[in-house]
Amino acid sequence: MLEVRDLRAGYAAGEVLHGLTFSVPPGSIVSLVGANGAGKSTTLKAVSGLLPPREGSIVVDGRTLPGGSAQVAVKAGLAHVPEGRQVFSNMSVADNLSLGSYATRRVGEPVPRRLESVLELFPELAGRLNEYAGSLSGGQQQMLAIGRSLMARPTLLLLDEPSLGLAPIVVDPIFELLKRLRGEGTTNLLVEQNVHRALEIADRAYVLASGRVESEGAAAMLRASAEIEKAYLGIGVSE
Ligand code: ATP
C-alpha cells in the first residue's frame, strides 16, 4: 500500500508538484495520466527517493519514508523502473539483473532464486545473460529494466512509461506481465503516455495537470469520460 499526502517537490527552477495526494491499494494497478509536463515522472522520482520532497509524506505499508533516499525506499519494498529503461548498455544482462538485487541481497529470498523467477517471467533474457544489455532490442531492454527492478523483490513497483517507443506487439507482453504481477500481489503505480492502455489495465487512475490532481476515479469511469479526455489528457483515449 502506498499513501502519498500533500507531496510538494521540484527542481532548482521551481516547484513542480503542488501538493499531491493519492494512494495505491495493495495488489492493484493505479495509473497517473496527464499531458506532457504535468509532473508524472517527477512524482515517481519523489516517491522512489531520487528527488527529495519539499513537503508531504510518503507512506509504504504503514511506514513513513524519510524522503530523498532511494536506498531506504528500496529496502521498504519499492522499486522504480525509470523512463527510457536506463539499462547499463556496456554491462552484461546478468550484471544488470544482479545490480537490481544489491540493496536487498542480504534479506529475504536468496539472489539465485530471484534470478530464476525473473528468467521464468522473461525467458527471452535467459539465453542472453552474457550479452551486453546494449545489444538487446528496445522491448528486451524494457523487460531487462523491469527484471532488474524485480530482482529487489519489491512489493511496490513504480513504472515510468514502459511502452514508450515500443511497437504494440512488444508492448502486449509487458502489460500482460503487469497483470500477472498484480495477480501475485504486487502493488503497481504506472505512468503511461498511452492513456488508452493505461486506463484499460488500471484499477484506478489519477489525472494530473500542472502538478495537481485534477481528477481521480475508477479507471473505467475515467475512460468513459470524454470531458476528462478533452480537458486534461490532451489526446484521444481510443487508439
Ligand atoms: P512527460 O510525459 O513529458 O515526461 P511528465 O508529466 O512526466 O511529462 P515531468 O517529467 O515530471 O512531467 O516534468 C514536470 C515539469 O518538471 C516539467 O515542466 C519539466 O520541464 C520539469 N522538469 C522535469 N525534470 C526536470 C529537471 N531534471 N530539472 C528541471 N526541471 C525538470
Tab-separated table of C-alpha atoms and ligand atoms in Angstrom:
chain	number	residue	atom	x	y	z
A	1	MET	CA	0.000	0.000	0.000
A	2	LEU	CA	1.332	3.406	-0.949
A	3	GLU	CA	-0.111	6.578	0.508
A	4	VAL	CA	1.164	9.936	-0.670
A	5	ARG	CA	-0.098	13.023	1.099
A	6	ASP	CA	0.354	16.678	0.180
A	7	LEU	CA	3.515	15.982	-1.777
A	8	ARG	CA	5.439	19.030	-2.920
A	9	ALA	CA	8.617	18.637	-4.946
A	10	GLY	CA	10.518	20.326	-7.725
A	11	TYR	CA	13.849	21.310	-9.157
A	12	ALA	CA	16.090	24.338	-8.833
A	13	ALA	CA	13.894	26.170	-11.306
A	14	GLY	CA	10.864	25.855	-9.041
A	15	GLU	CA	8.133	23.703	-7.569
A	16	VAL	CA	6.569	21.167	-9.949
A	17	LEU	CA	4.284	19.172	-7.626
A	18	HIS	CA	1.971	21.444	-5.667
A	19	GLY	CA	0.567	19.135	-3.022
A	20	LEU	CA	-0.356	15.752	-4.493
A	21	THR	CA	-2.428	13.274	-2.517
A	22	PHE	CA	-3.084	9.800	-3.853
A	23	SER	CA	-2.945	6.183	-2.825
A	24	VAL	CA	-2.270	2.811	-4.386
A	25	PRO	CA	-4.114	-0.058	-2.664
A	26	PRO	CA	-2.301	-3.375	-2.224
A	27	GLY	CA	-2.375	-5.674	-5.251
A	28	SER	CA	-3.729	-3.032	-7.600
A	29	ILE	CA	-2.594	-1.034	-10.611
A	30	VAL	CA	-3.048	2.712	-10.291
A	31	SER	CA	-2.205	4.928	-13.255
A	32	LEU	CA	-1.047	8.511	-13.286
A	33	VAL	CA	-2.069	10.113	-16.548
A	34	GLY	CA	-1.890	13.658	-17.849
A	35	ALA	CA	-0.345	15.832	-20.515
A	36	ASN	CA	3.402	16.244	-21.039
A	37	GLY	CA	4.976	18.181	-18.202
A	38	ALA	CA	2.105	17.503	-15.767
A	39	GLY	CA	4.565	16.078	-13.239
A	40	LYS	CA	4.091	12.328	-13.599
A	41	SER	CA	7.785	11.384	-13.766
A	42	THR	CA	8.596	13.890	-11.045
A	43	THR	CA	6.035	12.158	-8.826
A	44	LEU	CA	7.687	8.773	-9.335
A	45	LYS	CA	11.126	10.240	-8.633
A	46	ALA	CA	9.919	11.823	-5.407
A	47	VAL	CA	8.238	8.594	-4.264
A	48	SER	CA	11.294	6.469	-5.026
A	49	GLY	CA	13.681	8.766	-3.187
A	50	LEU	CA	15.511	10.113	-6.247
A	51	LEU	CA	14.170	13.607	-5.625
A	52	PRO	CA	13.764	14.930	-2.070
A	53	PRO	CA	10.222	16.095	-1.367
A	54	ARG	CA	9.868	19.660	-0.126
A	55	GLU	CA	6.784	18.807	1.899
A	56	GLY	CA	4.359	15.973	2.426
A	57	SER	CA	4.604	12.339	3.348
A	58	ILE	CA	5.192	9.061	1.555
A	59	VAL	CA	3.941	6.031	3.462
A	60	VAL	CA	4.656	2.471	2.319
A	61	ASP	CA	2.800	-0.288	4.172
A	62	GLY	CA	2.319	2.000	7.158
A	63	ARG	CA	5.943	3.134	7.272
A	64	THR	CA	6.752	6.770	6.544
A	65	LEU	CA	9.814	7.068	4.318
A	66	PRO	CA	12.369	9.738	5.181
A	67	GLY	CA	12.249	11.059	1.590
A	68	GLY	CA	15.229	11.590	-0.683
A	69	SER	CA	16.793	8.171	-0.041
A	70	ALA	CA	16.492	5.646	-2.834
A	71	GLN	CA	18.225	3.061	-0.683
A	72	VAL	CA	15.680	3.332	2.128
A	73	ALA	CA	12.865	3.225	-0.424
A	74	VAL	CA	14.213	0.016	-1.985
A	75	LYS	CA	14.602	-1.558	1.429
A	76	ALA	CA	10.986	-0.607	2.187
A	77	GLY	CA	9.930	-2.698	-0.816
A	78	LEU	CA	9.757	-0.086	-3.539
A	79	ALA	CA	11.343	-0.415	-6.997
A	80	HIS	CA	11.403	2.184	-9.765
A	81	VAL	CA	11.560	1.247	-13.445
A	82	PRO	CA	12.722	4.548	-14.938
A	83	GLU	CA	11.603	6.227	-18.124
A	84	GLY	CA	13.828	5.281	-21.059
A	85	ARG	CA	14.783	1.986	-19.344
A	86	GLN	CA	18.291	3.139	-18.445
A	87	VAL	CA	19.896	-0.257	-18.564
A	88	PHE	CA	23.684	-0.277	-18.399
A	89	SER	CA	24.488	-0.882	-22.062
A	90	ASN	CA	28.127	-1.871	-21.554
A	91	MET	CA	27.351	-4.405	-18.865
A	92	SER	CA	26.004	-7.891	-19.399
A	93	VAL	CA	22.331	-8.747	-18.967
A	94	ALA	CA	23.321	-10.863	-15.943
A	95	ASP	CA	25.186	-7.968	-14.304
A	96	ASN	CA	22.280	-5.585	-14.903
A	97	LEU	CA	19.956	-8.051	-13.183
A	98	SER	CA	22.366	-8.618	-10.356
A	99	LEU	CA	22.595	-4.871	-9.675
A	100	GLY	CA	18.866	-4.811	-9.025
A	101	SER	CA	19.266	-7.141	-6.075
A	102	TYR	CA	22.185	-5.292	-4.497
A	103	ALA	CA	20.422	-3.220	-1.822
A	104	THR	CA	18.281	-6.123	-0.602
A	105	ARG	CA	20.703	-9.006	-1.247
A	106	ARG	CA	21.129	-9.866	2.435
A	107	VAL	CA	17.432	-10.120	3.236
A	108	GLY	CA	14.662	-12.382	2.046
A	109	GLU	CA	14.873	-14.743	-0.858
A	110	PRO	CA	18.411	-15.718	-1.972
A	111	VAL	CA	19.556	-13.888	-5.101
A	112	PRO	CA	19.967	-17.018	-7.306
A	113	ARG	CA	16.352	-17.931	-6.622
A	114	ARG	CA	15.231	-14.406	-7.511
A	115	LEU	CA	17.133	-14.725	-10.787
A	116	GLU	CA	15.331	-17.976	-11.543
A	117	SER	CA	11.928	-16.319	-11.056
A	118	VAL	CA	12.856	-13.313	-13.191
A	119	LEU	CA	14.108	-15.539	-16.004
A	120	GLU	CA	10.932	-17.555	-15.773
A	121	LEU	CA	8.998	-14.303	-16.361
A	122	PHE	CA	11.352	-13.252	-19.178
A	123	PRO	CA	12.583	-16.400	-20.938
A	124	GLU	CA	13.973	-14.234	-23.746
A	125	LEU	CA	16.603	-12.909	-21.351
A	126	ALA	CA	17.682	-16.353	-20.201
A	127	GLY	CA	19.581	-17.131	-23.388
A	128	ARG	CA	21.289	-13.738	-23.440
A	129	LEU	CA	22.642	-13.422	-19.927
A	130	ASN	CA	26.242	-12.956	-21.085
A	131	GLU	CA	25.473	-10.469	-23.819
A	132	TYR	CA	25.760	-6.714	-23.459
A	133	ALA	CA	22.469	-5.117	-22.445
A	134	GLY	CA	23.026	-2.608	-25.256
A	135	SER	CA	22.708	-5.406	-27.804
A	136	LEU	CA	19.102	-6.163	-26.805
A	137	SER	CA	16.096	-4.828	-28.703
A	138	GLY	CA	14.060	-1.996	-27.159
A	139	GLY	CA	11.407	-4.414	-25.925
A	140	GLN	CA	14.003	-6.724	-24.416
A	141	GLN	CA	15.692	-3.762	-22.723
A	142	GLN	CA	12.330	-2.847	-21.191
A	143	MET	CA	11.996	-6.415	-19.950
A	144	LEU	CA	15.507	-6.179	-18.542
A	145	ALA	CA	14.681	-2.892	-16.784
A	146	ILE	CA	11.589	-4.467	-15.211
A	147	GLY	CA	13.508	-7.666	-14.410
A	148	ARG	CA	16.259	-5.638	-12.748
A	149	SER	CA	13.675	-3.964	-10.508
A	150	LEU	CA	12.047	-7.293	-9.680
A	151	MET	CA	15.440	-8.594	-8.519
A	152	ALA	CA	14.967	-6.368	-5.458
A	153	ARG	CA	11.825	-8.396	-4.658
A	154	PRO	CA	9.622	-5.284	-4.422
A	155	THR	CA	6.099	-5.159	-3.058
A	156	LEU	CA	5.537	-1.836	-4.820
A	157	LEU	CA	6.571	-1.281	-8.419
A	158	LEU	CA	6.766	2.186	-9.990
A	159	LEU	CA	6.776	2.074	-13.787
A	160	ASP	CA	7.543	5.134	-15.871
A	161	GLU	CA	6.285	4.905	-19.462
A	162	PRO	CA	7.006	1.211	-20.077
A	163	SER	CA	5.528	1.352	-23.599
A	164	LEU	CA	7.480	4.411	-24.755
A	165	GLY	CA	8.976	3.893	-28.201
A	166	LEU	CA	7.878	0.271	-28.446
A	167	ALA	CA	5.689	-1.367	-31.084
A	168	PRO	CA	2.286	-2.659	-29.859
A	169	ILE	CA	3.356	-6.262	-30.410
A	170	VAL	CA	6.218	-5.730	-27.973
A	171	VAL	CA	4.087	-3.789	-25.502
A	172	ASP	CA	1.436	-6.521	-25.164
A	173	PRO	CA	3.635	-8.952	-23.187
A	174	ILE	CA	4.747	-6.128	-20.892
A	175	PHE	CA	1.156	-5.275	-19.993
A	176	GLU	CA	0.339	-8.956	-19.599
A	177	LEU	CA	3.235	-9.165	-17.168
A	178	LEU	CA	1.840	-6.254	-15.146
A	179	LYS	CA	-1.475	-8.083	-14.842
A	180	ARG	CA	0.359	-11.183	-13.699
A	181	LEU	CA	2.344	-9.243	-11.084
A	182	ARG	CA	-0.865	-7.676	-9.807
A	183	GLY	CA	-2.399	-11.152	-9.605
A	184	GLU	CA	0.550	-12.255	-7.489
A	185	GLY	CA	0.001	-9.362	-5.084
A	186	THR	CA	2.432	-6.693	-6.295
A	187	THR	CA	1.189	-3.116	-5.946
A	188	ASN	CA	1.798	-1.049	-9.081
A	189	LEU	CA	1.948	2.661	-9.833
A	190	LEU	CA	2.017	3.157	-13.591
A	191	VAL	CA	2.855	6.299	-15.537
A	192	GLU	CA	1.921	5.756	-19.147
A	193	GLN	CA	1.652	8.070	-22.144
A	194	ASN	CA	-0.653	5.606	-23.851
A	195	VAL	CA	-3.766	6.699	-21.966
A	196	HIS	CA	-5.964	4.102	-23.612
A	197	ARG	CA	-3.765	1.266	-22.408
A	198	ALA	CA	-3.177	2.834	-19.020
A	199	LEU	CA	-6.895	3.137	-18.289
A	200	GLU	CA	-7.583	-0.299	-19.722
A	201	ILE	CA	-5.218	-2.056	-17.357
A	202	ALA	CA	-5.540	0.129	-14.256
A	203	ASP	CA	-7.999	-0.256	-11.403
A	204	ARG	CA	-7.914	3.434	-10.570
A	205	ALA	CA	-6.334	6.483	-12.139
A	206	TYR	CA	-5.377	9.998	-11.202
A	207	VAL	CA	-5.332	12.719	-13.819
A	208	LEU	CA	-2.532	15.196	-13.162
A	209	ALA	CA	-2.400	18.704	-14.570
A	210	SER	CA	0.328	21.204	-13.708
A	211	GLY	CA	1.434	19.290	-10.631
A	212	ARG	CA	-2.038	18.857	-9.155
A	213	VAL	CA	-4.605	16.066	-9.108
A	214	GLU	CA	-7.383	17.319	-11.366
A	215	SER	CA	-9.490	14.219	-11.242
A	216	GLU	CA	-9.475	10.684	-9.923
A	217	GLY	CA	-11.624	7.624	-10.019
A	218	ALA	CA	-12.119	4.103	-11.254
A	219	ALA	CA	-10.166	3.728	-14.489
A	220	ALA	CA	-13.256	2.515	-16.347
A	221	MET	CA	-15.149	5.609	-15.292
A	222	LEU	CA	-12.366	7.947	-16.403
A	223	ARG	CA	-12.102	6.114	-19.671
A	224	ALA	CA	-15.743	6.742	-20.346
A	225	SER	CA	-15.467	10.410	-19.597
A	226	ALA	CA	-14.997	12.256	-22.851
A	227	GLU	CA	-14.883	15.515	-20.952
A	228	ILE	CA	-11.842	14.485	-18.977
A	229	GLU	CA	-10.213	13.164	-22.100
A	230	LYS	CA	-10.636	16.505	-23.799
A	231	ALA	CA	-9.829	18.746	-20.896
A	232	TYR	CA	-6.850	17.095	-19.310
A	233	LEU	CA	-5.370	14.298	-21.311
A	234	GLY	CA	-4.847	16.272	-24.463
A	235	ILE	CA	-5.088	13.150	-26.598
A	236	GLY	CA	-7.752	10.647	-27.529
A	237	VAL	CA	-8.374	7.688	-25.298
A	238	SER	CA	-9.039	5.430	-28.253
A	239	GLU	CA	-6.028	4.283	-30.222
B	1	ATP	P1	6.433	13.823	-19.738
B	1	ATP	O1	5.410	12.846	-20.170
B	1	ATP	O2	6.694	14.877	-20.765
B	1	ATP	O3	7.683	13.204	-19.182
B	1	ATP	P2	5.631	14.369	-17.023
B	1	ATP	O4	4.204	14.531	-16.630
B	1	ATP	O5	6.312	13.118	-16.650
B	1	ATP	O6	5.748	14.653	-18.555
B	1	ATP	P3	7.770	15.664	-15.635
B	1	ATP	O7	8.843	14.984	-16.417
B	1	ATP	O8	7.538	15.254	-14.247
B	1	ATP	O9	6.405	15.609	-16.419
B	1	ATP	O10	8.068	17.229	-15.687
B	1	ATP	C1	7.285	18.173	-14.958
B	1	ATP	C2	7.960	19.531	-15.063
B	1	ATP	O11	9.233	19.471	-14.420
B	1	ATP	C3	8.213	19.973	-16.489
B	1	ATP	O12	7.961	21.357	-16.561
B	1	ATP	C4	9.665	19.681	-16.691
B	1	ATP	O13	10.241	20.599	-17.604
B	1	ATP	C5	10.257	19.898	-15.311
B	1	ATP	N1	11.430	19.040	-15.067
B	1	ATP	C6	11.483	17.700	-15.191
B	1	ATP	N2	12.720	17.241	-14.903
B	1	ATP	C7	13.468	18.330	-14.570
B	1	ATP	C8	14.823	18.526	-14.183
B	1	ATP	N3	15.665	17.492	-14.031
B	1	ATP	N4	15.233	19.793	-13.925
B	1	ATP	C9	14.372	20.850	-14.062
B	1	ATP	N5	13.079	20.720	-14.425
B	1	ATP	C10	12.622	19.493	-14.688
